[in-house]
Coordinates of N, CA and C and ligand atoms in Angstrom, one line a residue:
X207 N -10.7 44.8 92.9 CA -10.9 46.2 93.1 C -12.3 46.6 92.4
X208 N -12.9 47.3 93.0 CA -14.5 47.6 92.7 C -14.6 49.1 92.9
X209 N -14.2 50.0 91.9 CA -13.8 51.2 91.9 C -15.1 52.4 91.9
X210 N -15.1 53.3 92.9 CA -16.7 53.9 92.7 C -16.1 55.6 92.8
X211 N -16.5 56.2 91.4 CA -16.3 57.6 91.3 C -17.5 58.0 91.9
X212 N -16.9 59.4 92.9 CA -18.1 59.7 93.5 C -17.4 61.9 93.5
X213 N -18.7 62.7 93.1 CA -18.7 63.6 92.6 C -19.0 64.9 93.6
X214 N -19.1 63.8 95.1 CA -19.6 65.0 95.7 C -18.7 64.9 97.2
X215 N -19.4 65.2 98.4 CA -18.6 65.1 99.8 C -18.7 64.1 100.8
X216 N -20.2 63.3 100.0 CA -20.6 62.4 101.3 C -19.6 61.8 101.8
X217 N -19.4 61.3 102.8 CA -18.6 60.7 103.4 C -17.1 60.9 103.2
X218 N -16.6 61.6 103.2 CA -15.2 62.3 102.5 C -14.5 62.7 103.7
X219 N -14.2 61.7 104.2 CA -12.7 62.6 105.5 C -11.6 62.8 105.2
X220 N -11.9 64.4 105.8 CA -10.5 65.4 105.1 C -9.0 65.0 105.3
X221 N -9.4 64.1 106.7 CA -7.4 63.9 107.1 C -7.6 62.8 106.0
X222 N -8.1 62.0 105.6 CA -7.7 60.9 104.7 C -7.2 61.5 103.7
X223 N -7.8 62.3 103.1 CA -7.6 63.2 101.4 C -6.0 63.7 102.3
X224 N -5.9 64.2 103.6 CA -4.4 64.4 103.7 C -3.4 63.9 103.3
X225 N -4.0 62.8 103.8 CA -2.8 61.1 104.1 C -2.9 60.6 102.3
X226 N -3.8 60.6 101.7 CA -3.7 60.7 100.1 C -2.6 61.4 99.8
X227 N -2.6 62.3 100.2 CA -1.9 63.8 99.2 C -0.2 62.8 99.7
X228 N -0.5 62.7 101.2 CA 1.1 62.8 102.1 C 1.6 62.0 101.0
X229 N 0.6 60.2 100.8 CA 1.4 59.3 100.4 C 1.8 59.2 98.9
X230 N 1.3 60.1 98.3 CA 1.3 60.1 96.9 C 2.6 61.1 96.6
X231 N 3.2 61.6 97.8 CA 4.3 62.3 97.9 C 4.1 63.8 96.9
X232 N 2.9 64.3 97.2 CA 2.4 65.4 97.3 C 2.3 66.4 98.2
X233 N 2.4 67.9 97.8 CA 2.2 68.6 98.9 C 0.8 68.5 99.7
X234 N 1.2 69.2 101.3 CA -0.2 68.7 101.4 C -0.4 69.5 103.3
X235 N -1.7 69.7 103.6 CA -1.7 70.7 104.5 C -2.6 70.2 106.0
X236 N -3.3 70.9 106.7 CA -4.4 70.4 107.9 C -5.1 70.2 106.9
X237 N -6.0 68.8 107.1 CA -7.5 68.5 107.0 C -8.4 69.8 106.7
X238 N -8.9 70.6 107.9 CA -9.4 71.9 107.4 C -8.9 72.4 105.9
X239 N -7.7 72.9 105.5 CA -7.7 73.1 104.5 C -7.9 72.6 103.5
X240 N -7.9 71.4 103.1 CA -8.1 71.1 102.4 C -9.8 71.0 102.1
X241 N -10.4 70.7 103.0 CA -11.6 71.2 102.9 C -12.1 72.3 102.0
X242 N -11.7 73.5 102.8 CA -12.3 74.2 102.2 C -11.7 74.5 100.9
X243 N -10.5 73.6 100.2 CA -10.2 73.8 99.0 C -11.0 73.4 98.0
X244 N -11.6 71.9 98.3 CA -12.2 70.8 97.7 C -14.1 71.5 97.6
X245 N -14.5 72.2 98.8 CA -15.5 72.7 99.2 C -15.8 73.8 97.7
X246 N -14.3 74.7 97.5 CA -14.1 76.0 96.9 C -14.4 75.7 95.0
X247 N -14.0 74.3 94.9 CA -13.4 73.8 93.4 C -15.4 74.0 92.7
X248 N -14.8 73.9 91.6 CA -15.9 74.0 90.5 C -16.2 71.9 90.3
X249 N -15.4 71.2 90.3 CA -15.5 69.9 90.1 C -14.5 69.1 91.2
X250 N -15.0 68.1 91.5 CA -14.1 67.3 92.4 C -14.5 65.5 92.5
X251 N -13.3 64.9 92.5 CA -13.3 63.4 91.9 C -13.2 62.7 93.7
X252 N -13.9 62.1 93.8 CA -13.2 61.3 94.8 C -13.4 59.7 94.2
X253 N -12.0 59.0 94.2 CA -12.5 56.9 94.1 C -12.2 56.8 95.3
X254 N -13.0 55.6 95.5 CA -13.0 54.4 96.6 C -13.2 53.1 96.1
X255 N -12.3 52.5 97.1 CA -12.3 51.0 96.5 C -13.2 50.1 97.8
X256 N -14.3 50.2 98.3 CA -14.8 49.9 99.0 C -15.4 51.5 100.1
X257 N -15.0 51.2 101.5 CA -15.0 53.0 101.7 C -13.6 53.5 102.3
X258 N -12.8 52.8 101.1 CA -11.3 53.1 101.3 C -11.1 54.7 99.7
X259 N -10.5 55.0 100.5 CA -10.1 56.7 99.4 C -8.9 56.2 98.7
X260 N -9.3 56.1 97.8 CA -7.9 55.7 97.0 C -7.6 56.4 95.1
X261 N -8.0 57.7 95.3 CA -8.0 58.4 94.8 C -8.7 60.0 94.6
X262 N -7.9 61.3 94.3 CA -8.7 62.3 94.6 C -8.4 63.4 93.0
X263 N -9.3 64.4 93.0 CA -8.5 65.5 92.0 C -9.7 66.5 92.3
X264 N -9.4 67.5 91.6 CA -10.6 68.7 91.8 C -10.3 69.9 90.6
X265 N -11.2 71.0 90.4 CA -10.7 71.9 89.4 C -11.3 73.2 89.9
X266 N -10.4 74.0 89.5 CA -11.3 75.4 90.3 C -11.5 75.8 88.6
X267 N -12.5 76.7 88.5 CA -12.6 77.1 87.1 C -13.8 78.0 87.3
X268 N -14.0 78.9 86.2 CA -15.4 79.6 85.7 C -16.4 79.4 85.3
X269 N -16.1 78.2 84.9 CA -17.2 77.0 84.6 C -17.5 77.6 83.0
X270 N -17.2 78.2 82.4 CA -17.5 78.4 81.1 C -16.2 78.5 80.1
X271 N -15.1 78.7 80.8 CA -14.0 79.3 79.9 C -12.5 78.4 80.2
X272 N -12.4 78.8 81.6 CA -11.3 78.5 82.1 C -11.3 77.3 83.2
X273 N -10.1 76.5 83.7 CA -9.8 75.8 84.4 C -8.6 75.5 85.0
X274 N -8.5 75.3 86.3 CA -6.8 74.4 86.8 C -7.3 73.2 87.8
X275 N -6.5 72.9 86.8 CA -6.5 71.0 87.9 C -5.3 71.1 89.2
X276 N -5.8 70.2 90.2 CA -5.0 70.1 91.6 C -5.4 69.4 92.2
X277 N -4.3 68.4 93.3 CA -4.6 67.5 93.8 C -4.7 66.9 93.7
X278 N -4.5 66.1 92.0 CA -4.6 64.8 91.8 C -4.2 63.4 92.1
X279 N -4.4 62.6 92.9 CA -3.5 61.8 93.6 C -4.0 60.3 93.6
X280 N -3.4 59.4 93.6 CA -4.1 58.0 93.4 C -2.8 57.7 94.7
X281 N -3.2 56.5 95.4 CA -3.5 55.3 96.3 C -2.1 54.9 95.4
X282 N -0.4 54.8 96.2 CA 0.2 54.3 95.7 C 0.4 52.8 95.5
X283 N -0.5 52.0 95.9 CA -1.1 50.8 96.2 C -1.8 50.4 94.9
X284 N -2.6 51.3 94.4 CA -3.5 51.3 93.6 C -3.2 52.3 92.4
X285 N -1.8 52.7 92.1 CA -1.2 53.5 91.0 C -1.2 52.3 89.6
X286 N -1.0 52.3 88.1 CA -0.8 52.0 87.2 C -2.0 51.2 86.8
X287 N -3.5 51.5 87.0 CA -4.5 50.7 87.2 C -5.1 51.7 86.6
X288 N -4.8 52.9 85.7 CA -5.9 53.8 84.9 C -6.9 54.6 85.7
X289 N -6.6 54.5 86.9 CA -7.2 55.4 88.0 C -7.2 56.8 87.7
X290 N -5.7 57.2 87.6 CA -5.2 58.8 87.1 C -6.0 59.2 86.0
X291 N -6.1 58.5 85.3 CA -7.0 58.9 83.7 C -8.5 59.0 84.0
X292 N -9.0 58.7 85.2 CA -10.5 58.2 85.0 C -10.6 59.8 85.9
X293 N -9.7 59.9 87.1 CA -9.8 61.4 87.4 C -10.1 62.2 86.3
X294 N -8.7 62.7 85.8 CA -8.3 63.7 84.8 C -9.5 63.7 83.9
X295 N -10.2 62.8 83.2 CA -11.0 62.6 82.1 C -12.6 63.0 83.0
X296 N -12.1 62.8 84.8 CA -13.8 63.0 85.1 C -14.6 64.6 84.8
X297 N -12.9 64.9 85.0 CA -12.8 66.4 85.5 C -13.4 67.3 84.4
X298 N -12.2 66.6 83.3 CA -12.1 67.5 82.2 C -13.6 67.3 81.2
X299 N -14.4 66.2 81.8 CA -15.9 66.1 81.0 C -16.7 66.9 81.8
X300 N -16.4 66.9 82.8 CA -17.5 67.8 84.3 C -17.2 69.3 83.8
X301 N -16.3 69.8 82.7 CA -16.7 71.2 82.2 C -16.3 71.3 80.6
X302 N -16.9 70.8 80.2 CA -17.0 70.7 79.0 C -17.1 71.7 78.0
X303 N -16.9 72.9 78.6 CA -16.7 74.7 77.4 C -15.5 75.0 78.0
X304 N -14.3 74.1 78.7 CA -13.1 74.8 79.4 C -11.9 74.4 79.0
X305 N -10.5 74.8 78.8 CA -9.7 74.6 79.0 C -8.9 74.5 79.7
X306 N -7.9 73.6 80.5 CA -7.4 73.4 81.4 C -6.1 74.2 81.3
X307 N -5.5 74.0 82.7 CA -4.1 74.3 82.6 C -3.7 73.6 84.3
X308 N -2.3 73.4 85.0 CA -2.4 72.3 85.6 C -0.6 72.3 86.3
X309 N 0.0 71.8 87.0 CA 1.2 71.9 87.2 C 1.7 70.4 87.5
X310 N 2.3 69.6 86.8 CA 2.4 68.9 86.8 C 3.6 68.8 87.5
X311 N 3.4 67.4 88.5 CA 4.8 67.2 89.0 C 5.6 66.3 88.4
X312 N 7.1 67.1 89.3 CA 8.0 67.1 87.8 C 8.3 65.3 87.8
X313 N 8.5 65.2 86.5 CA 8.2 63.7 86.3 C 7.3 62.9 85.8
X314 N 6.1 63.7 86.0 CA 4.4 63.0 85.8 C 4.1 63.8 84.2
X315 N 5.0 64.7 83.5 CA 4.4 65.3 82.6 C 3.8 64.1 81.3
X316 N 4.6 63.0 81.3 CA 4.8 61.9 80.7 C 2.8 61.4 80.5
X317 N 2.3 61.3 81.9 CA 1.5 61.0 82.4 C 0.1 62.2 81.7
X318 N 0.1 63.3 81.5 CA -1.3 64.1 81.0 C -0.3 64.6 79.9
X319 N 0.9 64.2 78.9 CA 0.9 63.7 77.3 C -0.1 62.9 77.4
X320 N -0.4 61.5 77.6 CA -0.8 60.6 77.3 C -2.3 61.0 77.1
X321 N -2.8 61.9 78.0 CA -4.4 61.9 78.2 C -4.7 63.4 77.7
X322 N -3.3 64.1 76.8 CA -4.0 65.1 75.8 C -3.2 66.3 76.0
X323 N -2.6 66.5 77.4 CA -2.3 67.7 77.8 C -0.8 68.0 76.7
X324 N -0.5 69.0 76.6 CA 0.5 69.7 76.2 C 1.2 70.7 76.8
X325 N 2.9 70.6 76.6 CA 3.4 71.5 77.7 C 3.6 72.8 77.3
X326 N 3.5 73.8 78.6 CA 2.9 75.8 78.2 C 4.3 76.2 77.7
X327 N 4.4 76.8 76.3 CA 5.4 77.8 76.9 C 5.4 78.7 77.0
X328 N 4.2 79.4 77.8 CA 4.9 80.6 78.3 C 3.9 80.5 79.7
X329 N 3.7 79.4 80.6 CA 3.5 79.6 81.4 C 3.9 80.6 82.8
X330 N 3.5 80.9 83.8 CA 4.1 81.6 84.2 C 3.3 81.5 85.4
X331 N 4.2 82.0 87.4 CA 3.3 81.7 88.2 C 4.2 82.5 88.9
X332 N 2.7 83.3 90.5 CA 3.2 84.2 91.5 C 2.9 83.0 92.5
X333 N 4.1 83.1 93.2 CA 4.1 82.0 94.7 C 4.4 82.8 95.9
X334 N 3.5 82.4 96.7 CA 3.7 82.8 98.1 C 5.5 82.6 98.5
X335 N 5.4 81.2 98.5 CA 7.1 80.8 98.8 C 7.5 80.1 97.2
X336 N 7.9 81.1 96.9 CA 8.8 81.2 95.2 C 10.1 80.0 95.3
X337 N 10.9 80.0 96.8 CA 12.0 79.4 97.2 C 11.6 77.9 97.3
X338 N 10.6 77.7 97.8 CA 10.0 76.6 98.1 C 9.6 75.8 96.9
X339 N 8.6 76.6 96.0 CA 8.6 76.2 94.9 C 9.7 75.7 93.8
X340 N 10.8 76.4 93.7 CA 12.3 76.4 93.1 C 12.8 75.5 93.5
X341 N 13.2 75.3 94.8 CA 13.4 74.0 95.2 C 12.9 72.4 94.9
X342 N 11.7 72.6 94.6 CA 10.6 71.2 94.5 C 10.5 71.0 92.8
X343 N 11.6 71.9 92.5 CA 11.6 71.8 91.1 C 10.2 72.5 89.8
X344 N 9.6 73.4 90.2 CA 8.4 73.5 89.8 C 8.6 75.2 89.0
X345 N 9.6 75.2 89.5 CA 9.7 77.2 88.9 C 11.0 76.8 88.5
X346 N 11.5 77.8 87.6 CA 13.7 78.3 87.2 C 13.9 79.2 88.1
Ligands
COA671 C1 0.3 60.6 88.4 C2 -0.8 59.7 88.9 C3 -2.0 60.5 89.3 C4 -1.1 58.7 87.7 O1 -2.2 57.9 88.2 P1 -2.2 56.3 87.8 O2 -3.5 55.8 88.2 O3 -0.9 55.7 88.2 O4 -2.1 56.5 86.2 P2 -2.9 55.7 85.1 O5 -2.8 54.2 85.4 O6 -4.3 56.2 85.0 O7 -2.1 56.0 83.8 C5 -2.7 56.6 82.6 C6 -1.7 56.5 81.5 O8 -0.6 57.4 81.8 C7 0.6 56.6 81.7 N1 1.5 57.1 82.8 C8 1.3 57.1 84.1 N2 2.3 57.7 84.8 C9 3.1 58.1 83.8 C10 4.4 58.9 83.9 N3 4.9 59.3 85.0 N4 5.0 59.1 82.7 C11 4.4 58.8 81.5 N5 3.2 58.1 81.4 C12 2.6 57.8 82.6 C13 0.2 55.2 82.0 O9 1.1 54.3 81.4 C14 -1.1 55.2 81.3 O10 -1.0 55.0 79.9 P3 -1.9 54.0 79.1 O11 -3.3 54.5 79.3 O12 -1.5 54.1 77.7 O13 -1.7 52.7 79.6 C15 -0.3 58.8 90.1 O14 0.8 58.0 89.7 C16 0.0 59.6 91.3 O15 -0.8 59.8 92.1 N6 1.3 59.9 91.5 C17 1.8 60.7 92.7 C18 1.1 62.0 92.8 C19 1.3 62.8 91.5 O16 2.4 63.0 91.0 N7 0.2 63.4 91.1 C20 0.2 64.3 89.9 C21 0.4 65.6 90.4 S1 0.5 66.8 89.1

């Protein structure tokens, strides 16, 4: 494996970042959107293991203050190889006056303990589909 962080869009096809998100059993939408998600972010990670995508994350932020991470997804092929850390850690150096915040899926909290994160209590969030969310385990 010959792992190459890359910081920008070159060569970045959006259905693939789909098929990422699908296989990583993540939510996940058209190509187009995601685009212009990745387009919209203050930071964004893409790995390749050749000019295979096998890993993604991004951060929308103010660039001075604040931050949220999304999207983070590794190549379940290529999971338990410190890939997820090299994201998270690309992210969280690419704004370096910010503090994050993040939604971890349920399960993975285990996963950003390890790399620093701590869980909110008093998080709180407005969803388009609240039911949807509730269901996927992410809201009470
Ligand atoms: C979560 C995910 C990004 C982690 O990526 P990864 O490349 O497998 O993780 P890493 O190998 O970088 O792991 C980094 C550390 O976290 C630990 N870790 C990984 N998953 C963990 C989990 N679910 N619970 C606890 N610790 C975990 C690893 O053991 C490792 O610890 P170490 O550095 O002491 O050895 C990846 O498994 C994934 O894409 N999962 C599906 C999608 C998803 O859930 N994304 C997160 C959405 S919030």
């Amino acid at each position: 494996m010959n792992v190459r962080i890359q910081n920008n869009f070159d060569n970045v096809n959006w259905n693939e970042v789909a098929n990422l998100l699908k296989s990583a059993g993540m939510s996940y939408v058209d190509a187009e959107t995601h685009k212009i998600s990745f387009l919209n972010s203050a930071s964004v990670v893409f790995l390749f293991d050749g000019d295979i995508l096998i890993g993604i994350g991004r951060a929308i932020s103010d660039m001075v203050r604040h931050g949220a991470i999304y999207d983070v997804a590794v190549n379940p092929n290529y999971q338990g190889n410190g890939l997820g850390r090299i994201i998270i850690e690309t992210i969280v150096n690419s704004l370096p006056k910010c503090n994050f915040i993040l939604f971890a899926s349920p399960g993975k909290e285990g996963f950003y303990e390890q790399l620093g994160f701590s869980r909110l209590k008093t998080g709180m969030g407005y969803f388009i589909d609240s039911s949807g969310m509730r269901m996927k385990g992410f809201i009470e």
